[in-house]
Every structure is written in C-alpha cells, then in structure tokens.
CSV table of C-alpha atoms in Angstrom, one decimal:
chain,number,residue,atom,x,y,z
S,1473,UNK,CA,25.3,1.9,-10.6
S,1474,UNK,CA,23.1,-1.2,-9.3
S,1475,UNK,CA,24.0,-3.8,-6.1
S,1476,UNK,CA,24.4,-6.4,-9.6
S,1477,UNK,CA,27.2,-8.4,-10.0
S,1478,UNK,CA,27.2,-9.2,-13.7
S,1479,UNK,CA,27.6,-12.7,-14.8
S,1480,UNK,CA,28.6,-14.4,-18.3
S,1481,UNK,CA,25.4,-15.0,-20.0
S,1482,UNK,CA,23.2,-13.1,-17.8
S,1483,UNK,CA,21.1,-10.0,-19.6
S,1484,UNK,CA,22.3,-6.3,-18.9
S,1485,UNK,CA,20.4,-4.8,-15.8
S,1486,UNK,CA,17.4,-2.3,-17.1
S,1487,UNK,CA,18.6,1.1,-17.7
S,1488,UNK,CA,17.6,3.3,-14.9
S,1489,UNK,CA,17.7,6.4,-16.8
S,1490,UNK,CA,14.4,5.5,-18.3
S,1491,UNK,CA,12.1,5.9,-15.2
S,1492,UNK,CA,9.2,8.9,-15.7
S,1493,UNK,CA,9.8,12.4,-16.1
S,1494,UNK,CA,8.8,14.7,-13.1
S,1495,UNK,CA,5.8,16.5,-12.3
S,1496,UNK,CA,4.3,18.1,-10.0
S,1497,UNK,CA,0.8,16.4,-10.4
S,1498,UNK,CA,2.9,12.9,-10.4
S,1499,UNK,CA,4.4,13.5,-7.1
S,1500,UNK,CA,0.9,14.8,-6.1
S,1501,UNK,CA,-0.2,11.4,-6.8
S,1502,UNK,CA,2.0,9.5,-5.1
S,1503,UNK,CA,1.4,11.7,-2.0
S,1504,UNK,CA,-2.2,10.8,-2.0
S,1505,UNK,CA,-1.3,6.8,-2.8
S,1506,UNK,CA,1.1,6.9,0.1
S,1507,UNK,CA,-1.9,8.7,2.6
S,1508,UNK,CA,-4.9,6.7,1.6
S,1509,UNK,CA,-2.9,3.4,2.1
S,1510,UNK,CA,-1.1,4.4,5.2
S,1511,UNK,CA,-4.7,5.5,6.9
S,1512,UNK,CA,-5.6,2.0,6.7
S,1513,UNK,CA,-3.5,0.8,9.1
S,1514,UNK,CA,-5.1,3.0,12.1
S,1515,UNK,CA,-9.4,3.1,11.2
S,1516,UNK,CA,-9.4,0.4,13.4
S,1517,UNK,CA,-6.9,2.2,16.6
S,1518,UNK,CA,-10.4,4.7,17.2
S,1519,UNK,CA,-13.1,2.3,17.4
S,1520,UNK,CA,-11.6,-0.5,19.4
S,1521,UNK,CA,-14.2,0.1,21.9
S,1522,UNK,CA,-17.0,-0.3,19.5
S,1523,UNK,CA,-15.8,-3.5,18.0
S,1524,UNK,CA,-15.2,-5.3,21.2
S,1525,UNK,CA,-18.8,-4.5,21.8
S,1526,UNK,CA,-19.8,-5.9,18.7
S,1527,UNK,CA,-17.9,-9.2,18.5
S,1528,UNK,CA,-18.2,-9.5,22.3
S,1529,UNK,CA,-14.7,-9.9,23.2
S,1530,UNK,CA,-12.9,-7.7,25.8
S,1531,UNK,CA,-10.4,-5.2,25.3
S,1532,UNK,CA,-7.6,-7.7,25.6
S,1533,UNK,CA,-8.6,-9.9,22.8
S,1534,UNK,CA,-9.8,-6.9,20.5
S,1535,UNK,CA,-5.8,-5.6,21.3
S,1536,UNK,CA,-5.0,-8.2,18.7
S,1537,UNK,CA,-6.3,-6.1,15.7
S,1538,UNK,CA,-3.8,-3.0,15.8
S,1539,UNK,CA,-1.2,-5.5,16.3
S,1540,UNK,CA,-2.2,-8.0,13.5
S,1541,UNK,CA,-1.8,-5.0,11.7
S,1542,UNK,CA,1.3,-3.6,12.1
S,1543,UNK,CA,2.3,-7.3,11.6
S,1544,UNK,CA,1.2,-7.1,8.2
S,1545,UNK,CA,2.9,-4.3,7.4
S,1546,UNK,CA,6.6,-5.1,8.7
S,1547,UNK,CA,6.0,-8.3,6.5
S,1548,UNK,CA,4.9,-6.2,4.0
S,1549,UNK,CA,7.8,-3.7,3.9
S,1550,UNK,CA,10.6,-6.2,4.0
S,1551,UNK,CA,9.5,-9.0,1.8
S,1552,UNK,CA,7.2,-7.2,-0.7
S,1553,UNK,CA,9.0,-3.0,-0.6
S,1554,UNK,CA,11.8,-5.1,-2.2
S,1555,UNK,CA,10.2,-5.7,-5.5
S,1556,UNK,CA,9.8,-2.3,-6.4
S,1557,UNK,CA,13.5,-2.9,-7.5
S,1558,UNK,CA,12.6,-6.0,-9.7
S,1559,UNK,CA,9.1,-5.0,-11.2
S,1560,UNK,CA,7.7,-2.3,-12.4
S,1561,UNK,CA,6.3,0.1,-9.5
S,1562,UNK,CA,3.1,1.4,-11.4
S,1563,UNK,CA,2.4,-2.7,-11.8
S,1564,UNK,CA,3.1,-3.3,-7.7
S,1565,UNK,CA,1.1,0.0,-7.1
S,1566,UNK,CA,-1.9,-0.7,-8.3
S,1567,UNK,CA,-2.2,-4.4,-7.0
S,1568,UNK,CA,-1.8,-3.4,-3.7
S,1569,UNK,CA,-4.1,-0.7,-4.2
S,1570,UNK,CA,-6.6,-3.3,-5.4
S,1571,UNK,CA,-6.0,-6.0,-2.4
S,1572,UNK,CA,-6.3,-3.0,-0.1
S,1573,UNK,CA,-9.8,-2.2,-1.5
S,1574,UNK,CA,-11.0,-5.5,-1.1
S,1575,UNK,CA,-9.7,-6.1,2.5
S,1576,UNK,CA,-11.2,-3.2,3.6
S,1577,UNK,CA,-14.6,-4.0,1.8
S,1578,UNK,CA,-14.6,-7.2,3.7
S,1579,UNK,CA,-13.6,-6.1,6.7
S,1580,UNK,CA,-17.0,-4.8,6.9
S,1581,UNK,CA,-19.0,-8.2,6.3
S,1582,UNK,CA,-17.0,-10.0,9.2
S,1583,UNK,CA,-18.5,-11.3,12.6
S,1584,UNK,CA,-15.8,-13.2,14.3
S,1585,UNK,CA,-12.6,-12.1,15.5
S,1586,UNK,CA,-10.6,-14.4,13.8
S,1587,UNK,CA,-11.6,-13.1,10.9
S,1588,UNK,CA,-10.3,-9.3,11.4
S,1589,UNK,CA,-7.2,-10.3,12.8
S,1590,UNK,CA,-6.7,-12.3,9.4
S,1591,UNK,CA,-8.0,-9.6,7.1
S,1592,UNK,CA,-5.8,-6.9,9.5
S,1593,UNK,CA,-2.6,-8.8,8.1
S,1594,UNK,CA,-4.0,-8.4,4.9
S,1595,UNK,CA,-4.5,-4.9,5.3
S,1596,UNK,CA,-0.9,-4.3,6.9
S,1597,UNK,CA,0.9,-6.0,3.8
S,1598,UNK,CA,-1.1,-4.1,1.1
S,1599,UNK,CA,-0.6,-0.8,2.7
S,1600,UNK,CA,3.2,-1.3,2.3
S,1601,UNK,CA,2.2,0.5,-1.3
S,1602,UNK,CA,3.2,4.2,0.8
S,1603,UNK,CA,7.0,2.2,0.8
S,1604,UNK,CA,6.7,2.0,-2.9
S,1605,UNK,CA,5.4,5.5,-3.4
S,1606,UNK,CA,8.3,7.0,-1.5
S,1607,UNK,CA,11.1,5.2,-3.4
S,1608,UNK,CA,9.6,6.1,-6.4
S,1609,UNK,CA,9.1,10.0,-5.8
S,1610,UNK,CA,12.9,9.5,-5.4
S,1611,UNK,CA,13.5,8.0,-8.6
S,1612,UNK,CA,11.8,11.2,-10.4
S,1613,UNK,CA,13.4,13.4,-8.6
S,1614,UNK,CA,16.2,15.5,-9.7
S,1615,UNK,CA,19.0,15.4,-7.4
S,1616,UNK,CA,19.2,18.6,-6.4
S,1617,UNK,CA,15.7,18.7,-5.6
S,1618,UNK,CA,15.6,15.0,-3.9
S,1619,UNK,CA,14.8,15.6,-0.4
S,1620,UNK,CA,12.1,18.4,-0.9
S,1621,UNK,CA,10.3,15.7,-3.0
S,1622,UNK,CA,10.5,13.0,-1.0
S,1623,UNK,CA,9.3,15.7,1.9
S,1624,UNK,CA,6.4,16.3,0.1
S,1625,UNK,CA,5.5,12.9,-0.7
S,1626,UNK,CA,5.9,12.0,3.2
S,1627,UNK,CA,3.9,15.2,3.8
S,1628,UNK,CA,0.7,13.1,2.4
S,1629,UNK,CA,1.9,9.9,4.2
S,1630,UNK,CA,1.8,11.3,7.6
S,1631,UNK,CA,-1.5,13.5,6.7
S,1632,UNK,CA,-2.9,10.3,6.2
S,1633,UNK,CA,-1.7,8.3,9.8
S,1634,UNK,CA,-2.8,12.0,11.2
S,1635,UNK,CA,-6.2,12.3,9.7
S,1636,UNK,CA,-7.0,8.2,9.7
S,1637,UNK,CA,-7.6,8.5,13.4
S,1638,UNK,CA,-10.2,11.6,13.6
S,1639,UNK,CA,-12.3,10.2,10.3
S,1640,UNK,CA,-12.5,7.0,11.5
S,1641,UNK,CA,-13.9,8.2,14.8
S,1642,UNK,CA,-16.3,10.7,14.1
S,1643,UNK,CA,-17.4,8.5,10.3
S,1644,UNK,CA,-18.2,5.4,12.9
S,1645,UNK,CA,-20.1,7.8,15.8
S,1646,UNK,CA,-22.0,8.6,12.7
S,1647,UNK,CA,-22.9,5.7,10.4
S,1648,UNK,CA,-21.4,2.9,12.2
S,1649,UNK,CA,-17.9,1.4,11.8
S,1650,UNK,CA,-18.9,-0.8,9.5
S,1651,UNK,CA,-20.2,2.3,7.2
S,1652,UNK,CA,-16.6,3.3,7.8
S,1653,UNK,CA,-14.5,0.5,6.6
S,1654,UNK,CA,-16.8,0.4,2.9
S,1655,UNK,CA,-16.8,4.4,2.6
S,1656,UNK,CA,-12.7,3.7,2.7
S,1657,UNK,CA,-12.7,0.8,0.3
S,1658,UNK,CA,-14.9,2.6,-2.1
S,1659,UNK,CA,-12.9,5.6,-1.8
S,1660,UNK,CA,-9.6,3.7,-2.7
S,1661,UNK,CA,-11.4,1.5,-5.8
S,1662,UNK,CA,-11.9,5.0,-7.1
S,1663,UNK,CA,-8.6,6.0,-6.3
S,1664,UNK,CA,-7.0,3.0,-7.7
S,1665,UNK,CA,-8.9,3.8,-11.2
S,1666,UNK,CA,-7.5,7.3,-10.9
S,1667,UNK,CA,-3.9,6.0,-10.3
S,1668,UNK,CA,-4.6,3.4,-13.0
S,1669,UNK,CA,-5.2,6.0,-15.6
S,1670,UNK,CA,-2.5,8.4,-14.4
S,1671,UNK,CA,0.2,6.4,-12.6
S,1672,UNK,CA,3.1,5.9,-15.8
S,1673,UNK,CA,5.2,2.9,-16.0
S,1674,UNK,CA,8.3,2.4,-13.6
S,1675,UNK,CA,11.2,-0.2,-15.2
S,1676,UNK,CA,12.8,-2.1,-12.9
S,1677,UNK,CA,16.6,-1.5,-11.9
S,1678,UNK,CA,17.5,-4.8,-11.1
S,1679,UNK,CA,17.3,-8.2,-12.6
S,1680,UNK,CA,17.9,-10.3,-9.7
S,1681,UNK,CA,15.6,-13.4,-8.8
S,1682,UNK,CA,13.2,-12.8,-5.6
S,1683,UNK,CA,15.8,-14.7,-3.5
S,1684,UNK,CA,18.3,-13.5,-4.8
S,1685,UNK,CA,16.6,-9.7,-4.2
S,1686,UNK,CA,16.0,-11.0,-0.5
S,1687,UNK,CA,19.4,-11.6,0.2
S,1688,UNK,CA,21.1,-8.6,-1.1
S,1689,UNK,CA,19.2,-6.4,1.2
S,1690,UNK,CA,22.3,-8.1,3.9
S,1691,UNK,CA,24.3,-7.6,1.2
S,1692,UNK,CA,23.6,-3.7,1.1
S,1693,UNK,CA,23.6,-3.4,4.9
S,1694,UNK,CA,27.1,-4.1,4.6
S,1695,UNK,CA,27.9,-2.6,1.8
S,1696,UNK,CA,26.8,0.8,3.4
S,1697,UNK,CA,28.0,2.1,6.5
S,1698,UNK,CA,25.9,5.6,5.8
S,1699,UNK,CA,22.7,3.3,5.5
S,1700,UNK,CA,23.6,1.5,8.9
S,1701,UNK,CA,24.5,5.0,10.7
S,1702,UNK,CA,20.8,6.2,9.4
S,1703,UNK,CA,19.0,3.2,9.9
S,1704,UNK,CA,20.6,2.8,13.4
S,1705,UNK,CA,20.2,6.6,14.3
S,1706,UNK,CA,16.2,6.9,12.8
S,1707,UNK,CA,15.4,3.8,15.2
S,1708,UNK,CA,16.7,5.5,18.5
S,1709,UNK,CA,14.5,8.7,17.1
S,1710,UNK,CA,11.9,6.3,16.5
S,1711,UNK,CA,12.2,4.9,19.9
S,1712,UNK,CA,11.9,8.3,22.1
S,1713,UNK,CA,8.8,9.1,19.6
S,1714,UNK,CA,7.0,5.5,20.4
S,1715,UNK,CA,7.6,5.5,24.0
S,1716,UNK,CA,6.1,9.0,24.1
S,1717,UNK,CA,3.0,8.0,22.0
S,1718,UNK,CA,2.3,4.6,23.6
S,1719,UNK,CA,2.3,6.1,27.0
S,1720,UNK,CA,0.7,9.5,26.7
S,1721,UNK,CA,-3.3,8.5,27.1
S,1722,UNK,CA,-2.0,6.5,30.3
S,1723,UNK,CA,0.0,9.9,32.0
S,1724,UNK,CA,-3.2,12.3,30.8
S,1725,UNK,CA,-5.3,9.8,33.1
S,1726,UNK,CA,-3.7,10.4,35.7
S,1727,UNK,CA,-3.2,13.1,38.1
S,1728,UNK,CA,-2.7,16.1,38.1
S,1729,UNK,CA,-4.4,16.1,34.3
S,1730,UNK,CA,-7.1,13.3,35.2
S,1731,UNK,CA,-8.0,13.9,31.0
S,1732,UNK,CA,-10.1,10.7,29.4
S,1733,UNK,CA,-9.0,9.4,25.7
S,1734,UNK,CA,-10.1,12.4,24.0
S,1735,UNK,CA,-7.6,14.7,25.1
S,1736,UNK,CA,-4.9,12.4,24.3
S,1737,UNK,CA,-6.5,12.2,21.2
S,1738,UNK,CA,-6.2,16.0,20.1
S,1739,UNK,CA,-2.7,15.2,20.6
S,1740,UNK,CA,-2.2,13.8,17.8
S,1741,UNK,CA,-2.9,16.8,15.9
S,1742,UNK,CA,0.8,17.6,16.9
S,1743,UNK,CA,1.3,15.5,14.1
S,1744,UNK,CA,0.4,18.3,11.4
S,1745,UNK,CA,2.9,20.1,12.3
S,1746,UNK,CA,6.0,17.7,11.3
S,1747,UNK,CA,4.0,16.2,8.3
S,1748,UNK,CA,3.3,20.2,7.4
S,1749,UNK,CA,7.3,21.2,7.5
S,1750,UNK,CA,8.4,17.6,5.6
S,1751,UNK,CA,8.7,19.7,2.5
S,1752,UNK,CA,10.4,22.2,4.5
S,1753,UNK,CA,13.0,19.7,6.1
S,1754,UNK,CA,13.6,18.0,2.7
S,1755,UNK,CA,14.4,21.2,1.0
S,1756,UNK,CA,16.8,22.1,4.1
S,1757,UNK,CA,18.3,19.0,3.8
S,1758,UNK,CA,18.9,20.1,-0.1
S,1759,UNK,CA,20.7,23.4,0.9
S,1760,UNK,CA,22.4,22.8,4.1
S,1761,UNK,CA,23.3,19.0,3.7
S,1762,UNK,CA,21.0,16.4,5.4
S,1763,UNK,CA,23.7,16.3,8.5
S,1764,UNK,CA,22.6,19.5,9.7
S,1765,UNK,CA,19.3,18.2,9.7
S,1766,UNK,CA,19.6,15.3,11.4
S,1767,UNK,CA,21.5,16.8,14.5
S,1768,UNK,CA,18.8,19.6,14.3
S,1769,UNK,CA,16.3,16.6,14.9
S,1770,UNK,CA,18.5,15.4,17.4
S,1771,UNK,CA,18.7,18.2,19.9
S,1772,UNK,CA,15.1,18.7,19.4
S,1773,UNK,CA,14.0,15.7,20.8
S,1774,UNK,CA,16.4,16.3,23.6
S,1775,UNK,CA,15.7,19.6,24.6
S,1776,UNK,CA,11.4,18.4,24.2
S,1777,UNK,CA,11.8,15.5,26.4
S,1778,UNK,CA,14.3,17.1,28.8
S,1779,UNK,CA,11.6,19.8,29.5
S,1780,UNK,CA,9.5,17.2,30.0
S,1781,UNK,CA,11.9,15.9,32.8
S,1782,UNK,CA,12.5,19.2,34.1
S,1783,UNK,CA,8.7,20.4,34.6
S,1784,UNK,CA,6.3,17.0,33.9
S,1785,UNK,CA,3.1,18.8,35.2
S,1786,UNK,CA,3.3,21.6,32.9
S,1787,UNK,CA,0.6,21.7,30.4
S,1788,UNK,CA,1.6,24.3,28.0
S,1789,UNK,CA,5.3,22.8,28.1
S,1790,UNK,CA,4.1,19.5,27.3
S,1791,UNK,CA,2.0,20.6,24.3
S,1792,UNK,CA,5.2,22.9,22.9
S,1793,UNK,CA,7.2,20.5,23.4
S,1794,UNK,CA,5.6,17.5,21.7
S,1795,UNK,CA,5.2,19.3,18.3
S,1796,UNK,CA,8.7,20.3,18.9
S,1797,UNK,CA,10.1,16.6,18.9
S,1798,UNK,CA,7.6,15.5,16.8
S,1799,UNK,CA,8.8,18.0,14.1
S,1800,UNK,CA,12.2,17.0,14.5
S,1801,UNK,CA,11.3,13.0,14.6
S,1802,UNK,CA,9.5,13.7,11.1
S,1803,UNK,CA,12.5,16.1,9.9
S,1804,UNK,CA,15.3,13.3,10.8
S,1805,UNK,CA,13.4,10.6,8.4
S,1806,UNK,CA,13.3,12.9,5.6
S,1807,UNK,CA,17.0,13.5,6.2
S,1808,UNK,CA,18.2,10.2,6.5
S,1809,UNK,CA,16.0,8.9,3.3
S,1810,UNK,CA,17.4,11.7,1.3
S,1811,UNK,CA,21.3,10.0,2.5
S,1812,UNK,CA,20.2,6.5,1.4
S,1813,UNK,CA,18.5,7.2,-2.0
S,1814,UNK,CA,22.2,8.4,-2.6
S,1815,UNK,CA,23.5,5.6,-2.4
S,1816,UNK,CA,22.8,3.1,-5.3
S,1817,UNK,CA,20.0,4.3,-7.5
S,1818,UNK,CA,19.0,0.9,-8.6
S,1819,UNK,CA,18.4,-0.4,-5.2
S,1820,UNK,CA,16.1,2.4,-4.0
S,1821,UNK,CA,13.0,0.3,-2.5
S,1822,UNK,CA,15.3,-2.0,-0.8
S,1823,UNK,CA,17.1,0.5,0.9
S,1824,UNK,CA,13.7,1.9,1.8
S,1825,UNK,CA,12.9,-1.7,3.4
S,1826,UNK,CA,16.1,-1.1,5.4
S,1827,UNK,CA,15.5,2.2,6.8
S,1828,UNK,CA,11.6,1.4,7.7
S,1829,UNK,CA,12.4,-2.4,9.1
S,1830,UNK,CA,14.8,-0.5,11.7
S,1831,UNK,CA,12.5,2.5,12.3
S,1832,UNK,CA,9.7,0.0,13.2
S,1833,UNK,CA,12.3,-2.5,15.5
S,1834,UNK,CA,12.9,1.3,17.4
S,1835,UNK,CA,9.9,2.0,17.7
S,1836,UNK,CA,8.8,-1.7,19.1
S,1837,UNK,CA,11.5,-1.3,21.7
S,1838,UNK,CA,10.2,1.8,22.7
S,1839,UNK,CA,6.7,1.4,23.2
S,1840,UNK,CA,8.1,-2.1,25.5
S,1841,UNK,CA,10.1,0.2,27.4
S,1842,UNK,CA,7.8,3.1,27.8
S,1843,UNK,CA,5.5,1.4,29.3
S,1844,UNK,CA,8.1,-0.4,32.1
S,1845,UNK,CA,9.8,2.6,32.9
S,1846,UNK,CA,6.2,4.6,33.3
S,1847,UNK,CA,5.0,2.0,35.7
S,1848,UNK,CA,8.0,2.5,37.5
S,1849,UNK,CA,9.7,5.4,37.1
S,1850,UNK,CA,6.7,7.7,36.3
S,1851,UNK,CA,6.8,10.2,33.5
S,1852,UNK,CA,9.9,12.1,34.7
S,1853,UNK,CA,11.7,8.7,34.2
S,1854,UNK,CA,10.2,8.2,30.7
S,1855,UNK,CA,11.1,11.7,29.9
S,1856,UNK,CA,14.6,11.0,30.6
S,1857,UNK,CA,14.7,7.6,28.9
S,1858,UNK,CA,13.3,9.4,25.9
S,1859,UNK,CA,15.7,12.2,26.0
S,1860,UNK,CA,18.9,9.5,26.1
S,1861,UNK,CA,17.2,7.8,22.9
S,1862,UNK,CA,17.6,11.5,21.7
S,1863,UNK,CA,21.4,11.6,23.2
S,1864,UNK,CA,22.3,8.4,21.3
S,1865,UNK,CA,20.6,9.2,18.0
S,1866,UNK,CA,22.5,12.9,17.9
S,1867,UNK,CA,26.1,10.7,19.5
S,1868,UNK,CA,25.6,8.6,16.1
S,1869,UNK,CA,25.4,11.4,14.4
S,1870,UNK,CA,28.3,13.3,15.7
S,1871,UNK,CA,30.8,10.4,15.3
S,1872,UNK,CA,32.8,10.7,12.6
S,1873,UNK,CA,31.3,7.8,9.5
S,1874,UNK,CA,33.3,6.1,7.4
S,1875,UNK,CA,32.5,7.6,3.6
C-alpha cells in the first residue's frame, strides 16, 4: 500500500515488489555509503582551531562552519530524503555521492570564510545520501529480519560520525587539513565508482509530483499516530543525548576534572559501543517487538543521567554511564525506524525525513538548553534536565497509542 490517492487518468503507482533482492554484500554497501557520507559532516568539528588560524578569523566566526553544516543537512533530509520515494535511489545515491566529492575537493582550494560556510551547506545537503541508504536497507529487507538490517546499516552510519572526528584530527596534525579534506574526496570518487558498479537499480514507489511529494509528508504525520509517538519520543531521547554532548568538554574543564579537549575527545569513543550493538538492538527489536526496546532505551538514559545527578564528580560513573545512555539513545532509533518502515512501504524515505527532521529539532533544543541550565544550574542540574528528557520519552512510550 502507497500514501497515493489514485485519480482517473493518472498511471498505476510502480510496483514495489520489484526493488533488489537481498544480500549481505548489498547491505554492506550501503553501510559504508551511509559512513563515508555521514563523516563529512564532522572533519571540520576537529580542526576548528587550525582553520581559524588559517583564514584569520576568531573562534566565533569559524563557529559558523559546523553550523552551516548541519544546516545543509536538515535541508537536505527534508527536501531532498523525500525523493527517494519518487526516483530511483541507486540514481539519487550516486549524485550525491558525486556532489559530495566535489565539495569536499574544493573545500580544500578555499581562502575565505565565506566560501566554507557556502561549500559546508553543500556538504550538509549531499550527505543526506546516509537517509537514502537507510530507507533503502529497509526496502530489501525481509520483514522478519527488518530491524537487524537497518541495525547494521546504522552500525556503519555511526562508525562513520565516531571515526570522522579522530581521522580528521590526527590526518590534519599530519599533512595539514587541507591534505585532509582531498584524501576524503578522493576516497569517496573511488567509492562512488565502486557503488556505481555495484549499487542495483531502486524503482520508485510513488508517482507523485515533487510538491505534491512535499506536502504528503503532513499528510503522513497525520495519517500516523505510531510515526508521531516515535518521532516525538526519539526527539526527547535526542534531546538528553545533545545536551550531554554539547556540554561535556565545558564540565571536563572545570574542576574537579580540570581535563583540556582531548579528554572530552576520547569520549566520544563511547560511541562504538551503541553503533557496535545496532545490529544487536535491531535483531531484539525483531524478537521481542520494538516496544520493549524502546522502554529499554528509556530507562537507560534515566538511570545514566540520574547517576550522573546522584554522584556528578565520579569519574568511573560518568564514563559507565555515558556508554550506557548512549547505547540506549542508539538502540531507541533503531527501534522506532523499524515501527515506521511498517507503516506504508511506498513511503519509506519520507517517513525517514520525518523521524530525522524531529530527532535533529530534539536535539537543537537540547544543546540550547544544556548549555542555560549548565551555566546555571551546574552539571547536577543538567543531569536532571537530561534524565526528565529520559522520563518523557519512556511516559510516551508507556501511554497507551492509538493502532
């Protein structure tokens, strides 16, 4: 079934039985499409430093990149992950793989400002290709088998935001960030030829005009109560996670830790551990129902940031407990995309666009709180706040939906 209404005149919708068999080495593929084009969006997050030095702007101005950035790729998600309903997904794919190249060839030639923070937006909008990898790992997937895939298809996504940080730091210490920026556009050109030989042909599932594809995605949100309940409860998730993130260099600097950026850095490697167990969630999600998972994730990231509250100084605590929420932020997104591919097969990368817009509006409000209730509360305060995004998000999940 496809969000089409059918119209005298107007030709049948493609017949969505016809996308690509599975395979193992096909979902491999789209795990390493959705990693190398999601590390683009955070070479630049190591090296601010360096190119503030090199432009000779201060740290305020060179703030703009990162942010230009993640611009780019909420634009890119919500009025380009649409498409993957309308055109074929191997076409979409590989231009965006292509653009990407480029803007990260270029990046390396520029010597004003102005002209990273345009090629940044660039950069943001093509890698919205991992949305399109993700959607279509779901279309290949056998049902029963639907959330392990997608897991493991995420699993190369968030290797890839992991892993962007440390190469990009220790390539640039090396050879210069410039050096960086070509070794990654080379290194997807090549890709892209791999892909272009191996990536087979997606058909579309809709037939609706690009407007008209645009406006069904309000159509959808209220067609769905289960995609509102997981868009709505993978935001507050999102939120406890970005308020943690965007606020942890800031508590390490001060005492009693008195760490510098490097610390906060290896922090980060928490990250392994939920893209690690994606698979793992997916395929529990498969068993158990992805309900159980999502309350699972819940508690997690209350019972994290509620140690956090209850000892704040405690080293060991705080490491345990940030690969403990992190786990269960990574497990909850698996979940909840395993509930909307559900939902209507032919509307797969809009429902993606969904989810993703949300998780990014959560995770905007959380990094603008974190950093108010830090100031003023200290981290006991953002603890708590984070812990009552965790409350909400496992309330949501608790109430009884409408089926």
């Amino acid at each position: 079934m496809t969000t089409d209404t059918m119209r005298p005149g107007t030709p049948p919708a493609p017949n969505i039985a016809a996308q690509p068999a599975f395979s193992n080495a096909l979902v491999f593929l789209l795990a390493c499409a959705a990693g190398l084009s999601v590390a683009s969006l955070y070479y630049n997050q190591p090296i601010l430093s360096m190119l503030a030095a090199d432009f000779g702007v201060t740290p305020g101005e060179v703030g703009r990149v990162p942010t230009f950035t993640q611009i780019g790729y909420a634009l890119g998600i919500l009025l380009l992950a649409p498409v993957g309903d309308r055109f074929n997904r191997r076409h979409i794919i590989l231009a965006k793989l292509g653009v990407l190249a480029l803007a990260l060839l270029a990046v390396a030639g520029t010597h004003a400002l102005w002209q990273l923070c345009a090629l940044s937006i660039v950069i943001g909008v093509s890698a919205s290709l991992a949305q399109d990898c993700v959607p279509a790992a779901a279309a290949i997937a056998p049902e029963a088998q639907r959330g392990r895939i997608v897991g493991t298809v995420m699993t190369g996504l968030l290797l890839g935001i992991l892993l962007s940080r440390v190469v990009s730091g220790v390539f640039s210490d090396w050879l210069g960030w410039r050096a960086m920026f070509v070794a990654a556009g080379i290194a997807l050109a090549v890709f892209g030829v791999v892909a272009w030989r191996r990536l087979p042909d997606f058909p579309p599932t809709t037939t609706l005009s690009y407007p008209a594809l645009i406006g069904s995605l309000l159509t959808l949100w209220r067609k769905h109560p289960a995609l509102r309940r997981a868009a709505l409860t993978q935001a507050f998730l999102s939120a406890a996670f970005s308020a943690f993130w965007s606020t942890l260099a800031v508590m390490l600097s001060q005492p009693p830790f008195g760490y510098g950026s490097s610390v906060a850095g290896l922090f980060g490697l928490a990250g392994a551990l939920g893209a690690l167990c994606a698979p793992l969630a997916g395929a529990m999600a498969d068993r158990k129902g992805p309900e159980l998972v999502i309350r699972l994730s819940a508690g997690l990231v209350i019972v994290s940031f509620g140690a956090f509250a209850l000892a704040p100084h405690n080293l060991w605590i705080l490491v345990l407990g940030t690969l403990l929420f992190d786990l269960g932020v990574q497990a909850g997104l698996i979940a909840h995309q395993s509930i909307i591919y559900g939902l209507d097969a032919g509307a797969r990368s809009r429902l993606t666009a969904l989810l993703i817009t949300a998780m990014f509006i959560g995770m905007a409000v959380g990094s603008a709180l974190g950093s108010v209730v830090l100031e003023s509360a200290g981290w006991r305060g953002l603890s708590l706040l984070a812990a009552g995004f965790g409350v909400v998000a496992l309330v949501l999940r608790l109430l009884p939906g409408r089926r």
